[in-house]
Tab-separated table of C-alpha atoms in Angstrom:
chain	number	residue	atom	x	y	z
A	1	UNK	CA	-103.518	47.629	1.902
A	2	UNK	CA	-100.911	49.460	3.594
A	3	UNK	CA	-101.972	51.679	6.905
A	4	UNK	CA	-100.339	54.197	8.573
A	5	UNK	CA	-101.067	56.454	11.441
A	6	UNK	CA	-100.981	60.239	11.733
A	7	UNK	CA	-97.983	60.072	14.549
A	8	UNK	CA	-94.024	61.041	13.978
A	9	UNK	CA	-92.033	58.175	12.117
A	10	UNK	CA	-88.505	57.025	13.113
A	11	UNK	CA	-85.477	56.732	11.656
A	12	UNK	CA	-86.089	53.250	10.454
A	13	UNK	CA	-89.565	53.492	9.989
A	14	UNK	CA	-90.872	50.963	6.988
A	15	UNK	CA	-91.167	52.873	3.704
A	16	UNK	CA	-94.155	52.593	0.870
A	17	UNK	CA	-93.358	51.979	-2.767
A	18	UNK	CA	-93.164	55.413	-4.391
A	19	UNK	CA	-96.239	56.493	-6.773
A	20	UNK	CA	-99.055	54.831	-4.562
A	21	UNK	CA	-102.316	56.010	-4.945
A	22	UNK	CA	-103.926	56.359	-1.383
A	23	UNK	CA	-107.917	55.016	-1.760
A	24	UNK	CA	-106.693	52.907	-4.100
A	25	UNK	CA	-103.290	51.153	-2.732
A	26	UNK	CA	-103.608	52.010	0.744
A	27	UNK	CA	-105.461	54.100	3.382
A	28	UNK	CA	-104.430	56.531	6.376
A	29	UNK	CA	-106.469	56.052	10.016
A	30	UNK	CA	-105.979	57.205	13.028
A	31	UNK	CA	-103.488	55.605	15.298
A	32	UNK	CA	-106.486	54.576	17.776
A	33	UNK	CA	-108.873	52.966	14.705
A	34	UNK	CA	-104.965	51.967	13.663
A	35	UNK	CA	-105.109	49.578	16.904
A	36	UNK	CA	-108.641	48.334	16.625
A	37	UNK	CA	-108.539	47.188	13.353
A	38	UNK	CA	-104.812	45.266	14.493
A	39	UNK	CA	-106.586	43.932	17.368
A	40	UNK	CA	-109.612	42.785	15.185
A	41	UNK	CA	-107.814	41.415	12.139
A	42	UNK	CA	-103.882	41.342	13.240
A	43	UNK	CA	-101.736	42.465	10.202
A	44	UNK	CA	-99.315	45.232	9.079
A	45	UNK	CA	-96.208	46.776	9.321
A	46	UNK	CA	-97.239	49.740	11.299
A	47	UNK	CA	-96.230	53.001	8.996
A	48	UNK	CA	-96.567	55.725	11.668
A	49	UNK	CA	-96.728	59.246	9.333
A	50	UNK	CA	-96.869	63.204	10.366
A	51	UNK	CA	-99.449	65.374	10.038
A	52	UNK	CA	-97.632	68.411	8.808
A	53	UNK	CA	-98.576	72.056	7.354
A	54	UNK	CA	-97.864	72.331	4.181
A	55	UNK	CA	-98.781	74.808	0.523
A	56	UNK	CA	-99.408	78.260	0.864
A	57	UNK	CA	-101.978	78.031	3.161
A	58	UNK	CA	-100.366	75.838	5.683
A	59	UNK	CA	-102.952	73.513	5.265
A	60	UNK	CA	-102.335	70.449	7.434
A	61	UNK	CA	-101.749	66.936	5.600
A	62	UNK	CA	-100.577	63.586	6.257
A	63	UNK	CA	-96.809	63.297	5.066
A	64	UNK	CA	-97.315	59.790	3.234
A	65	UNK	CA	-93.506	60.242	2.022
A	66	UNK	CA	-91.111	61.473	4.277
A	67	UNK	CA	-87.698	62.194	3.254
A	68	UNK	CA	-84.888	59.373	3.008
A	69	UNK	CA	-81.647	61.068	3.849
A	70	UNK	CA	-78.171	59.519	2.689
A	71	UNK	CA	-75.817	60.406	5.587
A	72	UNK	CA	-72.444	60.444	4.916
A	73	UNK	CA	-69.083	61.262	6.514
A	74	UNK	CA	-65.955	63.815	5.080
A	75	UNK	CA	-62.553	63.159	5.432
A	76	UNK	CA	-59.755	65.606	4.212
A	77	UNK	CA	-58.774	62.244	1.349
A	78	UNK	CA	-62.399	61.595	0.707
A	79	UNK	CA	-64.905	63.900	-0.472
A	80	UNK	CA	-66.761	62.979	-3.339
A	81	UNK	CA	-66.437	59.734	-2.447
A	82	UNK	CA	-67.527	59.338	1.145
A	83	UNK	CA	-69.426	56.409	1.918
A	84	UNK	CA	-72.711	56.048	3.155
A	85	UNK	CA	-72.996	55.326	7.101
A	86	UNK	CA	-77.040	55.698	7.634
A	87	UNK	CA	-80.074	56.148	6.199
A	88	UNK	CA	-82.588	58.466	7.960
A	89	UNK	CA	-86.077	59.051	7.532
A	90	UNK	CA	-87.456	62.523	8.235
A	91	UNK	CA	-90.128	65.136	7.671
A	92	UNK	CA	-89.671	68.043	4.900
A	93	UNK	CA	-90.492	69.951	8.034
A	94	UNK	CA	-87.654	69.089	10.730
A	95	UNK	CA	-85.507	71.710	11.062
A	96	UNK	CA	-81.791	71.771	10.865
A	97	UNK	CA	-80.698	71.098	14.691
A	98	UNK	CA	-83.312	68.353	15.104
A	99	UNK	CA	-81.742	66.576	12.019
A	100	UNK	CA	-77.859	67.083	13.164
A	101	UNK	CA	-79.484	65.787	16.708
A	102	UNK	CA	-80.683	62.714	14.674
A	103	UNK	CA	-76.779	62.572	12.840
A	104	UNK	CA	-75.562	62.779	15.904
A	105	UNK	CA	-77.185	60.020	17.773
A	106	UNK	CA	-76.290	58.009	14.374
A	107	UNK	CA	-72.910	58.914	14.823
A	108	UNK	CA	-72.380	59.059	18.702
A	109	UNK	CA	-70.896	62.733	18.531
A	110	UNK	CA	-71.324	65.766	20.169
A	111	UNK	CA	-73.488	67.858	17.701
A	112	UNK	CA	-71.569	70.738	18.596
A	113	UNK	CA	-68.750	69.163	16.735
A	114	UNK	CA	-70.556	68.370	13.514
A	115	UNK	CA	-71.566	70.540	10.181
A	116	UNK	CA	-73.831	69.617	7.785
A	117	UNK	CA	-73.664	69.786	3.969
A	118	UNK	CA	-76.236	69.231	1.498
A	119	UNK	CA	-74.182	67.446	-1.323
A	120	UNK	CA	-74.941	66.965	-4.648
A	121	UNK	CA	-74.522	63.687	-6.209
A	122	UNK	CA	-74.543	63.879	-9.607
A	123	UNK	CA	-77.633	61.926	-9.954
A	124	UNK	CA	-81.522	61.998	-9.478
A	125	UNK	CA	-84.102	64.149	-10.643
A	126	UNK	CA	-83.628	67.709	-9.224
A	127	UNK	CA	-80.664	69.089	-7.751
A	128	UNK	CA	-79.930	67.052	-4.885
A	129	UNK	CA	-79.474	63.695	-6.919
A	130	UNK	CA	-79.969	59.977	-5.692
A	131	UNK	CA	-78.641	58.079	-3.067
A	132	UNK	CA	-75.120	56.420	-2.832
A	133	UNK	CA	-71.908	56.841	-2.856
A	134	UNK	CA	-70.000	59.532	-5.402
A	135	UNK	CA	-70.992	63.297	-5.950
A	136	UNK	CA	-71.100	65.919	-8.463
A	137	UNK	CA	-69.307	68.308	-6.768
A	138	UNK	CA	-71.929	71.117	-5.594
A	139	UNK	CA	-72.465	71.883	-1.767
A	140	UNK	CA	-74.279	73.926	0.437
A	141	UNK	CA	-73.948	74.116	4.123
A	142	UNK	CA	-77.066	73.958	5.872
A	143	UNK	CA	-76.111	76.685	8.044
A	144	UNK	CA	-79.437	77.764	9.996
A	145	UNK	CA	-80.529	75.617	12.624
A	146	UNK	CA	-84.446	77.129	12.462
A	147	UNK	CA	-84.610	76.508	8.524
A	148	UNK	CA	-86.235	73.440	7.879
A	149	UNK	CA	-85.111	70.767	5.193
A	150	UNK	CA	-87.496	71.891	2.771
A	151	UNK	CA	-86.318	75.512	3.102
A	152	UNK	CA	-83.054	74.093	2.137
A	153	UNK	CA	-84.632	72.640	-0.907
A	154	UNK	CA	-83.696	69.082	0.440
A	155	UNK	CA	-85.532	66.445	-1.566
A	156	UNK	CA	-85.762	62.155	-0.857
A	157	UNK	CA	-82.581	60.946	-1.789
A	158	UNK	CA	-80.440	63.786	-1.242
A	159	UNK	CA	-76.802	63.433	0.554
A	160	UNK	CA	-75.985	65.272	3.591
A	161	UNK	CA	-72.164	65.123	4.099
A	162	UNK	CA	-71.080	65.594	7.638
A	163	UNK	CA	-67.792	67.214	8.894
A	164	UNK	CA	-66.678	66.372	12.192
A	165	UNK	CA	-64.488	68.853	14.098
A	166	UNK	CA	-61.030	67.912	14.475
A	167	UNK	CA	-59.325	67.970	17.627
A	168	UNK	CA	-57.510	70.956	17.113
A	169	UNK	CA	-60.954	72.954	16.196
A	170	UNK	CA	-60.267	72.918	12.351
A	171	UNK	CA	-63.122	70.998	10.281
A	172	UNK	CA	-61.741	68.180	7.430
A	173	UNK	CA	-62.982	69.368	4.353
A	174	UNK	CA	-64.624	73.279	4.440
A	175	UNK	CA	-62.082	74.796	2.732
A	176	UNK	CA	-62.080	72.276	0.134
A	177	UNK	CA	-65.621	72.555	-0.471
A	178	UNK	CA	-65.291	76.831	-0.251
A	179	UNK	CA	-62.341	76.266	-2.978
A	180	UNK	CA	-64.955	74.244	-5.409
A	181	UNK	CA	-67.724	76.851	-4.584
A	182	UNK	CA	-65.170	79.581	-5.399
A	183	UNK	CA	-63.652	78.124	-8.619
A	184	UNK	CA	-67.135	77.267	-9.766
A	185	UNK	CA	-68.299	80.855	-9.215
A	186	UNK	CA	-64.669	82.236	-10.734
A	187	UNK	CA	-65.856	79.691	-13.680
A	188	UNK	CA	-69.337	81.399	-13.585
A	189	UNK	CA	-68.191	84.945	-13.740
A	190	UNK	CA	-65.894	84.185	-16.900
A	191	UNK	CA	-69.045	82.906	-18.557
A	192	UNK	CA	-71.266	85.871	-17.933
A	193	UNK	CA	-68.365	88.434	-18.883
A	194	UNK	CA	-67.635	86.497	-22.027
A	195	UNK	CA	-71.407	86.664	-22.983
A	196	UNK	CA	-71.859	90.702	-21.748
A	197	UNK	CA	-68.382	91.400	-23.658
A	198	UNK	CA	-69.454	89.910	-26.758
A	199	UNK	CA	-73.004	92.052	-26.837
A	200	UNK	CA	-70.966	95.497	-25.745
A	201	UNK	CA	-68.491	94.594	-28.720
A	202	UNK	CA	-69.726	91.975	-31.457
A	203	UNK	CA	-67.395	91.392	-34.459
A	204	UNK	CA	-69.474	92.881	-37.621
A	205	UNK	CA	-67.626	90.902	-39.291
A	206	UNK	CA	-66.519	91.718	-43.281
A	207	UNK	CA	-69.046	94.756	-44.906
A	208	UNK	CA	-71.115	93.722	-47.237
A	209	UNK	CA	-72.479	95.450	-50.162
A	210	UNK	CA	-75.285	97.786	-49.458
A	211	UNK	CA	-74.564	97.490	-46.377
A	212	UNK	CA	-73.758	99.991	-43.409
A	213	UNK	CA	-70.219	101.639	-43.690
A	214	UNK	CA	-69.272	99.926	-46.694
A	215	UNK	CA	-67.859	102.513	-49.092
C-alpha cells in the first residue's frame, strides 16, 4: 500500500494513481507512525499530504489529491500555444501569491513582475481542461492574491499561463487575451439579442384558416 503523511507536499512530491480507494489501496498515518513503520519494515515513497478544511462546514480532511498545475509561459507570438515549463503540485487551498511565489521560484523572477492566467485548454473534463500544450482560447486572470485556487475554480490539470513584465512595464499578451474576452462577449451579446429580438417580434408567418386575423 501506498502511505502518506498529514504534512505539506512539494512541488515534486510523488503522485497516486487517480480513483484509489483509501482502506482498500492505501492508508494515511501520521508522519511519526509514518517513521516507525519505515524504520520497522523500510519501504515507500514517502507521499507527504495536507490536512486542509474543506465542505461547508470546514471540516478538516487529508488532501489525498492535490492539484497538478501546468505552468506555462506567454509571449506576444505564442499564446495558445505556449509550452509547458513546470509542473507544480499544490493544495486547492493555497492562495494566489503563495502559488505565483512557487512560479516564481520555478521561473527565477521577481513575482512582482509576473501575472497569472488561468487558461483554458480545450480539453479535460470541466472548464479548465487537461494538461499540455494548446488552448481553447478562454482566460481569466487570477487577480486576488487572498483567493485561493479553488475560489478560482482551478481544477488538476488546469493551465496557468504566466506573463512576465517587459522591460518597459508593458505585459506580452493582456491585451490580446482582453481582445478574445471582448470579442467573445461582443459574440455573446449578439446571441442573446438575436434570441430576445426574435420573442419581442416572431414572424407569424402566412394566416391560416380559422385562424387569428385571417379575413
Amino acid at each position: 500500500d501506498d502511505h502518506g503523511s498529514g504534512g505539506g507536499g512539494g512541488g515534486d512530491a510523488p503522485q497516486l494513481k487517480p480513483k484509489l480507494c483509501e482502506g482498500v489501496d492505501f492508508d494515511i498515518v501520521s508522519g511519526s507512525v509514518w517513521k516507525l513503520l519505515r524504520q520497522w519494515y523500510g519501504g515507500g515513497p514517502e507521499l507527504p499530504r495536507t490536512v486542509i478544511t474543506a465542505g461547508a462546514k470546514q471540516e478538516l480532511v487529508v488532501e489525498v489529491y492535490p492539484l497538478r498545475l501546468h505552468v506555462q509561459v506567454a509571449t506576444t507570438t505564442k499564446l495558445k500555444s505556449a509550452a509547458v515549463v513546470a509542473t507544480l503540485t499544490v493544495s486547492k487551498t493555497t492562495q494566489v501569491s503563495a502559488l505565483k511565489r512557487d512560479v516564481g521560484a520555478q521561473l527565477k523572477t521577481n513575482v512582482g513582475k509576473l501575472r497569472l492566467w488561468w487558461c483554458d485548454t480545450g480539453g479535460g473534463d470541466h472548464k479548465g481542461g487537461g494538461g499540455g500544450g494548446g488552448g481553447g482560447g478562454k482566460y481569466r486572470q487570477l487577480d486576488d492574491p487572498y483567493k485561493t485556487l479553488e475560489e478560482f475554480y482551478i481544477c488538476d490539470g488546469d493551465n496557468v499561463l504566466v506573463e512576465v513584465q517587459k522591460d518597459d512595464g508593458s505585459w506580452p499578451v493582456t491585451k490580446r487575451i482582453e481582445a478574445s474576452l471582448t470579442s467573445r462577449a461582443v459574440t455573446k451579446s449578439k446571441q442573446v439579442w438575436g434570441t430576445v429580438k426574435k420573442w419581442l417580434d416572431p414572424d407569424p408567418g402566412p394566416p391560416q384558416r380559422g385562424g387569428y386575423g385571417y379575413y
